Amino acid sequence: MSAPVLLVIAHGSRDPRHAATVHALVRRVRAQRPDVRVETGFLDFNVPSVPGVLESLATEGVRDVVALPLLLTRAFHAKADIPAVLADAPPRLRIRQAEVLGPSPLLLAALERRLYEAGLTPADKSSTGVVLASAGSSDPEAIAVIAEIAREWRRSGWCAVRPAFASASLPRTEDAVRELRALGCARVAVAPYVLAPGRLPDRIARGAAGADVLADVLGPSPEVARVLLERYDAARTPVLAAVGA
């Protein structure tokens, strides 16, 4: 019995860097699990669309699909947009929606990887304040998750970690940078907690002008690919049980 198809659902963007990053991440996932068919669909702006991919899979005779939101928090897209799109899928498809990627210790490892790639070293942790800069959300659950991630990350040895948001919530990145300066951190680094480049990550970068270090977005890091496959494996088990029932 073949494994369920993994459908990675990305938001999409007018910025071509977004789709390029999504495709690079999917290529890494395919390389890690060549036994799993991985497809990509976008909610907006880019092709193929999620409905288009689902129609194609149904036409091919595919039965089982794990739909994985390429999102870091459970906000509006994971709670409303994606379930609505999946509800309109061809009825022959058996679809399970996987959990979003965050939170995960692997994502914290990916954030640190990006900071070290930007010039920090593990020896800098105790004297460096970090801004955990996310896209932002009007969903209180998503905001609370980001705040908890910042608290957890601080316990790993950083001088301080402050959450910040590019939209919908406060504080902004530049405000968190100033706060860390006022706390007396020897250096300030900004770690974008976003998956791909685009308008909001660019806003984070502008807000990081007063920081000493700006890390890259998470992108196709190996840790992100591993989280993606963990979410897939967790979601596929009930699918396989249903098939054997």
Coordinates of C-alpha atoms in Angstrom, one line a residue:
M1 CA 0.0 0.0 0.0
S2 CA 1.5 3.3 -1.1
A3 CA 2.0 6.2 1.4
P4 CA -0.5 9.0 1.3
V5 CA 0.4 11.9 -0.9
L6 CA 1.9 14.8 1.0
L7 CA 0.3 18.1 -0.2
V8 CA 2.3 21.1 1.1
I9 CA -0.1 24.1 1.3
A10 CA 1.7 27.4 1.1
H11 CA 0.1 30.8 1.3
G12 CA 1.5 32.3 -1.9
S13 CA 2.9 35.7 -2.6
R14 CA 3.4 38.2 -5.4
D15 CA 7.1 38.2 -4.4
P16 CA 8.8 35.5 -6.5
R17 CA 11.2 34.7 -3.7
H18 CA 8.3 33.2 -1.7
A19 CA 7.5 30.5 -4.2
A20 CA 11.2 29.8 -4.9
T21 CA 11.8 29.2 -1.2
V22 CA 8.8 26.9 -0.9
H23 CA 9.9 24.8 -3.9
A24 CA 13.4 24.6 -2.4
L25 CA 12.0 23.3 0.9
V26 CA 9.8 20.8 -0.9
R27 CA 12.9 19.6 -2.9
R28 CA 14.7 19.0 0.4
V29 CA 11.7 17.1 1.8
R30 CA 11.6 14.9 -1.3
A31 CA 15.3 14.1 -0.9
Q32 CA 14.8 13.1 2.7
R33 CA 11.8 10.8 1.9
P34 CA 12.0 9.6 -1.7
D35 CA 9.2 7.0 -0.9
V36 CA 6.7 9.8 -0.4
R37 CA 5.1 11.7 -3.2
V38 CA 5.2 15.4 -2.3
E39 CA 3.1 18.0 -4.1
T40 CA 2.8 21.8 -3.6
G41 CA -0.3 24.0 -3.8
F42 CA -0.8 27.7 -3.1
L43 CA -3.8 29.4 -1.5
D44 CA -3.3 32.6 -3.5
F45 CA -1.1 34.4 -6.1
N46 CA 0.9 31.4 -7.3
V47 CA 0.2 28.2 -9.2
P48 CA -0.6 25.4 -8.9
S49 CA -3.6 26.3 -6.7
V50 CA -4.7 23.9 -3.9
P51 CA -8.0 23.1 -5.6
G52 CA -6.2 22.4 -8.9
V53 CA -3.7 20.0 -7.3
L54 CA -6.6 18.2 -5.5
E55 CA -8.5 17.8 -8.8
S56 CA -5.4 16.4 -10.5
L57 CA -4.8 13.9 -7.7
A58 CA -8.4 12.7 -7.8
T59 CA -8.2 12.4 -11.6
E60 CA -5.1 10.2 -11.3
G61 CA -6.9 7.9 -8.9
V62 CA -5.1 9.0 -5.7
R63 CA -7.2 8.2 -2.6
D64 CA -5.2 9.3 0.5
V65 CA -3.8 12.8 1.0
V66 CA -2.2 14.5 4.0
A67 CA -2.6 18.3 3.6
L68 CA 0.1 20.1 5.5
P69 CA -0.2 23.8 6.1
L70 CA 3.1 25.5 5.6
L71 CA 2.5 27.7 8.6
L72 CA 4.2 28.3 11.9
T73 CA 1.2 29.0 14.0
R74 CA -2.5 28.0 14.1
A75 CA -4.1 31.2 13.0
F76 CA -6.8 32.1 10.5
H77 CA -5.4 30.3 7.5
A78 CA -5.0 27.0 9.4
K79 CA -8.4 27.3 11.2
A80 CA -10.6 28.6 8.4
D81 CA -9.0 29.1 4.9
I82 CA -7.4 25.7 4.5
P83 CA -10.3 23.6 6.0
A84 CA -12.7 25.5 3.6
V85 CA -10.5 24.6 0.6
L86 CA -10.2 21.0 1.7
A87 CA -13.9 20.7 2.3
D88 CA -14.5 21.4 -1.4
A89 CA -12.1 18.7 -2.6
P90 CA -13.3 15.9 -4.8
P91 CA -15.2 13.4 -2.6
R92 CA -13.1 10.4 -3.6
L93 CA -10.1 11.9 -1.8
R94 CA -9.6 11.0 1.8
I95 CA -7.8 14.0 3.3
R96 CA -6.3 14.6 6.7
Q97 CA -5.1 18.1 7.6
A98 CA -1.7 17.9 9.5
E99 CA -0.8 20.2 12.2
V100 CA 1.1 23.4 11.5
L101 CA 4.9 23.4 11.9
G102 CA 5.2 25.3 15.1
P103 CA 6.1 25.2 17.9
S104 CA 8.9 22.7 17.7
P105 CA 12.4 22.4 19.2
L106 CA 13.7 21.8 15.7
L107 CA 12.4 25.3 14.7
L108 CA 14.4 26.8 17.5
A109 CA 17.4 24.9 16.2
A110 CA 16.8 26.4 12.8
L111 CA 16.6 29.9 14.2
E112 CA 19.9 29.4 15.9
R113 CA 21.4 28.0 12.7
R114 CA 20.4 31.2 10.9
L115 CA 21.9 33.4 13.6
Y116 CA 25.2 31.5 13.5
E117 CA 25.2 31.7 9.7
A118 CA 24.7 35.5 10.1
G119 CA 27.9 35.8 12.3
L120 CA 27.1 34.9 15.9
T121 CA 28.7 32.0 17.7
P122 CA 27.5 29.9 20.7
A123 CA 29.9 31.9 22.9
D124 CA 27.9 35.1 22.1
K125 CA 24.6 33.8 23.5
S126 CA 24.9 35.1 27.1
S127 CA 25.6 38.6 25.9
T128 CA 23.2 38.8 23.0
G129 CA 19.6 39.8 23.1
V130 CA 17.4 38.3 20.4
V131 CA 14.2 39.7 18.7
L132 CA 12.0 36.8 17.7
A133 CA 10.3 38.5 14.8
S134 CA 7.2 36.9 13.4
A135 CA 4.7 38.0 10.7
G136 CA 2.1 38.8 13.3
S137 CA -1.6 37.8 13.7
S138 CA -4.9 39.0 15.1
D139 CA -5.4 35.5 16.6
P140 CA -4.7 35.6 20.3
E141 CA -3.7 31.9 20.3
A142 CA -1.0 32.6 17.7
I143 CA 0.3 35.6 19.6
A144 CA 0.5 33.6 22.8
V145 CA 2.4 30.8 21.1
I146 CA 5.0 33.3 19.9
A147 CA 5.4 34.7 23.4
E148 CA 5.9 31.2 24.8
I149 CA 8.5 30.4 22.2
A150 CA 10.4 33.5 23.2
R151 CA 10.3 32.5 26.9
E152 CA 11.5 29.0 26.1
W153 CA 14.3 30.2 23.8
R154 CA 15.5 32.6 26.5
R155 CA 16.0 29.6 28.8
S156 CA 18.6 28.2 26.4
G157 CA 21.1 30.8 27.4
W158 CA 20.4 34.1 25.5
C159 CA 20.8 37.4 27.4
A160 CA 17.1 38.0 26.6
V161 CA 14.5 37.2 23.9
R162 CA 11.7 39.4 23.0
P163 CA 8.8 38.7 20.6
A164 CA 8.0 41.2 17.8
F165 CA 5.5 41.3 15.0
A166 CA 5.5 42.8 11.5
S167 CA 1.7 43.3 11.4
A168 CA -1.5 43.1 13.4
S169 CA 0.2 43.0 16.8
L170 CA 2.8 44.9 18.9
P171 CA 5.6 45.4 19.5
R172 CA 7.3 46.0 16.2
T173 CA 10.8 44.8 15.5
E174 CA 12.4 48.2 16.0
D175 CA 10.7 48.6 19.3
A176 CA 12.0 45.2 20.6
V177 CA 15.5 46.1 19.4
R178 CA 15.4 49.4 21.4
E179 CA 14.1 47.5 24.5
L180 CA 17.0 45.0 24.3
R181 CA 19.4 47.9 24.0
A182 CA 17.9 49.5 27.1
L183 CA 18.3 46.2 29.0
G184 CA 22.0 46.4 28.4
C185 CA 22.6 43.5 26.0
A186 CA 26.0 43.8 24.5
R187 CA 24.6 43.0 21.0
V188 CA 21.2 42.7 19.5
A189 CA 20.2 40.1 16.9
V190 CA 16.9 39.8 15.0
A191 CA 15.8 36.3 14.1
P192 CA 12.9 36.3 11.6
Y193 CA 10.4 33.5 12.6
V194 CA 9.1 33.3 9.1
L195 CA 9.5 30.6 6.4
A196 CA 10.0 32.6 3.2
P197 CA 10.9 36.1 2.0
G198 CA 8.1 38.6 1.2
R199 CA 6.5 41.8 2.2
L200 CA 6.3 41.2 5.9
P201 CA 9.9 39.7 6.2
D202 CA 11.1 42.8 4.4
R203 CA 9.3 44.9 7.0
I204 CA 11.1 42.9 9.7
A205 CA 14.4 43.6 8.0
R206 CA 13.7 47.3 7.9
G207 CA 12.9 47.2 11.6
A208 CA 16.2 45.5 12.3
A209 CA 18.2 48.5 11.1
G210 CA 19.3 49.2 14.6
A211 CA 20.4 45.7 15.4
D212 CA 23.9 44.2 15.1
V213 CA 22.8 41.0 13.4
L214 CA 19.9 40.1 11.1
A215 CA 19.4 36.4 10.4
D216 CA 17.9 35.0 7.2
V217 CA 14.4 33.6 7.1
L218 CA 14.0 29.9 8.0
G219 CA 13.6 28.9 4.4
P220 CA 14.6 25.4 3.3
S221 CA 16.7 24.6 6.4
P222 CA 17.1 20.9 7.2
E223 CA 15.3 21.4 10.5
V224 CA 12.2 22.8 8.8
A225 CA 12.1 19.8 6.4
R226 CA 12.3 17.4 9.4
V227 CA 9.5 19.1 11.2
L228 CA 7.4 19.0 8.0
L229 CA 7.9 15.2 7.8
E230 CA 7.2 14.8 11.5
R231 CA 3.8 16.5 11.0
Y232 CA 3.2 14.3 7.9
D233 CA 4.0 11.1 9.8
A234 CA 1.8 12.1 12.7
A235 CA -1.2 12.8 10.4
R236 CA -0.8 9.8 8.1
T237 CA -1.2 7.1 10.8
P238 CA -5.0 7.6 11.2
V239 CA -5.3 7.6 7.4
L240 CA -3.6 4.2 7.2
A241 CA -5.7 2.8 10.0
A242 CA -8.9 3.9 8.2
V243 CA -7.7 2.2 5.0
G244 CA -7.2 -1.1 6.8
A245 CA -10.5 -0.8 8.6

